[in-house]
Tab-separated table of C-alpha atoms in Angstrom:
chain	number	residue	atom	x	y	z
X	122	UNK	CA	227.338	51.854	281.363
X	123	UNK	CA	229.291	54.957	280.403
X	124	UNK	CA	229.227	56.336	276.886
X	125	UNK	CA	232.265	58.224	275.602
X	126	UNK	CA	232.179	60.558	272.610
X	127	UNK	CA	235.372	62.001	271.142
X	128	UNK	CA	235.632	65.144	269.067
X	129	UNK	CA	238.240	67.572	267.794
X	130	UNK	CA	240.081	65.494	265.226
X	131	UNK	CA	240.876	66.752	261.767
X	132	UNK	CA	243.546	67.500	259.202
X	133	UNK	CA	246.512	69.589	260.291
X	134	UNK	CA	249.936	70.493	258.931
X	135	UNK	CA	253.054	69.126	260.586
X	136	UNK	CA	253.975	71.330	263.528
X	137	UNK	CA	250.374	72.294	264.157
X	138	UNK	CA	248.068	71.619	267.084
X	139	UNK	CA	244.711	70.058	267.875
X	140	UNK	CA	242.690	69.600	271.041
X	141	UNK	CA	240.703	66.408	271.396
X	142	UNK	CA	237.754	66.165	273.770
X	143	UNK	CA	236.120	63.125	275.346
X	144	UNK	CA	232.664	63.666	276.806
X	145	UNK	CA	231.511	60.981	279.229
X	146	UNK	CA	227.894	60.273	280.124
X	147	UNK	CA	228.712	59.382	283.719
X	148	UNK	CA	231.335	59.103	286.405
X	149	UNK	CA	234.777	57.858	285.492
X	150	UNK	CA	238.032	57.359	287.356
X	151	UNK	CA	241.156	56.889	285.277
X	152	UNK	CA	240.767	58.094	281.703
X	153	UNK	CA	243.144	57.380	278.887
X	154	UNK	CA	243.835	58.015	275.246
X	155	UNK	CA	244.960	55.376	272.765
X	156	UNK	CA	245.590	55.569	269.043
X	157	UNK	CA	245.710	53.184	266.128
X	158	UNK	CA	247.195	53.821	262.705
X	159	UNK	CA	246.416	51.645	259.665
X	160	UNK	CA	248.365	48.405	259.790
X	161	UNK	CA	249.676	49.054	263.286
X	162	UNK	CA	248.796	47.914	266.786
X	163	UNK	CA	246.734	50.020	269.140
X	164	UNK	CA	249.134	52.240	271.063
X	165	UNK	CA	248.872	53.859	274.474
X	166	UNK	CA	249.152	57.648	274.404
X	167	UNK	CA	248.318	59.117	277.827
X	168	UNK	CA	246.284	58.538	280.986
X	169	UNK	CA	245.094	60.639	283.923
X	170	UNK	CA	243.693	59.810	287.359
X	171	UNK	CA	240.322	61.023	288.655
X	172	UNK	CA	241.868	63.847	290.680
X	173	UNK	CA	244.379	64.689	287.927
X	174	UNK	CA	247.204	64.106	290.389
X	175	UNK	CA	248.754	61.329	288.320
X	176	UNK	CA	249.493	61.369	284.613
X	177	UNK	CA	251.392	58.993	282.373
X	178	UNK	CA	252.562	59.541	278.798
X	179	UNK	CA	254.031	57.366	276.115
X	180	UNK	CA	257.635	58.283	275.389
X	181	UNK	CA	256.723	59.206	271.825
X	182	UNK	CA	254.439	62.059	272.953
X	183	UNK	CA	256.148	63.369	276.094
X	184	UNK	CA	256.672	67.108	275.884
X	185	UNK	CA	254.218	67.458	272.995
X	186	UNK	CA	250.859	66.174	274.279
X	187	UNK	CA	249.043	67.121	277.481
X	188	UNK	CA	246.160	65.239	279.068
X	189	UNK	CA	243.698	67.012	281.363
X	190	UNK	CA	240.159	66.645	282.667
X	191	UNK	CA	237.219	68.599	284.045
X	192	UNK	CA	235.166	66.331	286.280
X	193	UNK	CA	232.358	68.878	286.633
X	194	UNK	CA	231.818	68.489	282.892
X	195	UNK	CA	232.653	64.768	282.776
X	196	UNK	CA	235.136	65.599	280.045
X	197	UNK	CA	238.761	64.705	279.347
X	198	UNK	CA	241.039	66.478	276.905
X	199	UNK	CA	244.175	65.748	274.965
X	200	UNK	CA	246.145	68.733	273.697
X	201	UNK	CA	248.327	67.707	270.763
X	202	UNK	CA	251.147	70.110	269.917
X	203	UNK	CA	254.075	69.895	267.503
X	204	UNK	CA	252.268	67.258	265.512
X	205	UNK	CA	254.217	64.949	263.225
X	206	UNK	CA	253.005	62.826	260.302
X	207	UNK	CA	253.499	59.656	262.355
X	208	UNK	CA	250.927	60.966	264.849
X	209	UNK	CA	248.309	60.229	262.185
X	210	UNK	CA	245.820	57.753	263.647
X	211	UNK	CA	242.335	57.276	264.997
X	212	UNK	CA	242.428	58.440	268.603
X	213	UNK	CA	240.191	56.637	271.082
X	214	UNK	CA	239.199	57.757	274.549
X	215	UNK	CA	238.873	55.075	277.226
X	216	UNK	CA	237.727	55.055	280.835
X	217	UNK	CA	238.048	52.901	283.917
X	218	UNK	CA	235.433	52.843	286.662
X	219	UNK	CA	238.107	52.173	289.275
X	220	UNK	CA	241.821	51.690	289.652
X	221	UNK	CA	245.027	53.551	289.013
X	222	UNK	CA	246.569	55.114	285.932
X	223	UNK	CA	247.144	52.299	283.454
X	224	UNK	CA	248.772	51.991	280.052
X	225	UNK	CA	247.225	48.575	279.365
X	226	UNK	CA	244.179	48.774	277.103
X	227	UNK	CA	242.755	45.607	278.646
X	228	UNK	CA	242.326	47.416	281.966
X	229	UNK	CA	239.775	49.894	280.593
X	230	UNK	CA	236.028	49.347	280.823
X	231	UNK	CA	234.591	51.774	278.272
X	232	UNK	CA	235.691	53.015	274.863
X	233	UNK	CA	234.633	55.754	272.504
X	234	UNK	CA	234.272	55.378	268.755
X	235	UNK	CA	237.331	57.484	268.012
X	236	UNK	CA	238.235	60.699	266.245
X	237	UNK	CA	240.613	60.785	263.305
X	238	UNK	CA	243.776	62.895	263.308
X	239	UNK	CA	245.655	63.327	260.039
X	240	UNK	CA	248.960	65.200	259.972
X	241	UNK	CA	250.353	66.188	256.592
X	242	UNK	CA	254.000	66.890	255.856
């Protein structure tokens, strides 16, 4: 089992930035970020392969968010820039123990508890 712990969420003004971190207790391969706003479905945000050679972003965050990882620290990051009020959500980190970059939540094996991002206008 791998435990994932997110941090870095908070309240920020529109146009501001946050960096989310996801600390894993063990080895992971593909890691991803998903988000869920009240009354809405869980939404894919970004994913990254073990070697960081492959990344995939939702169209809604391309050019604004950047996913990265440091395998020596077993940590993944999501840099959120140019934040908009509709980015407000609980952001969850997820990990796969094998496989390729994937936007399907069902493909992930482990999930963190989430960190809340609130963007005010």
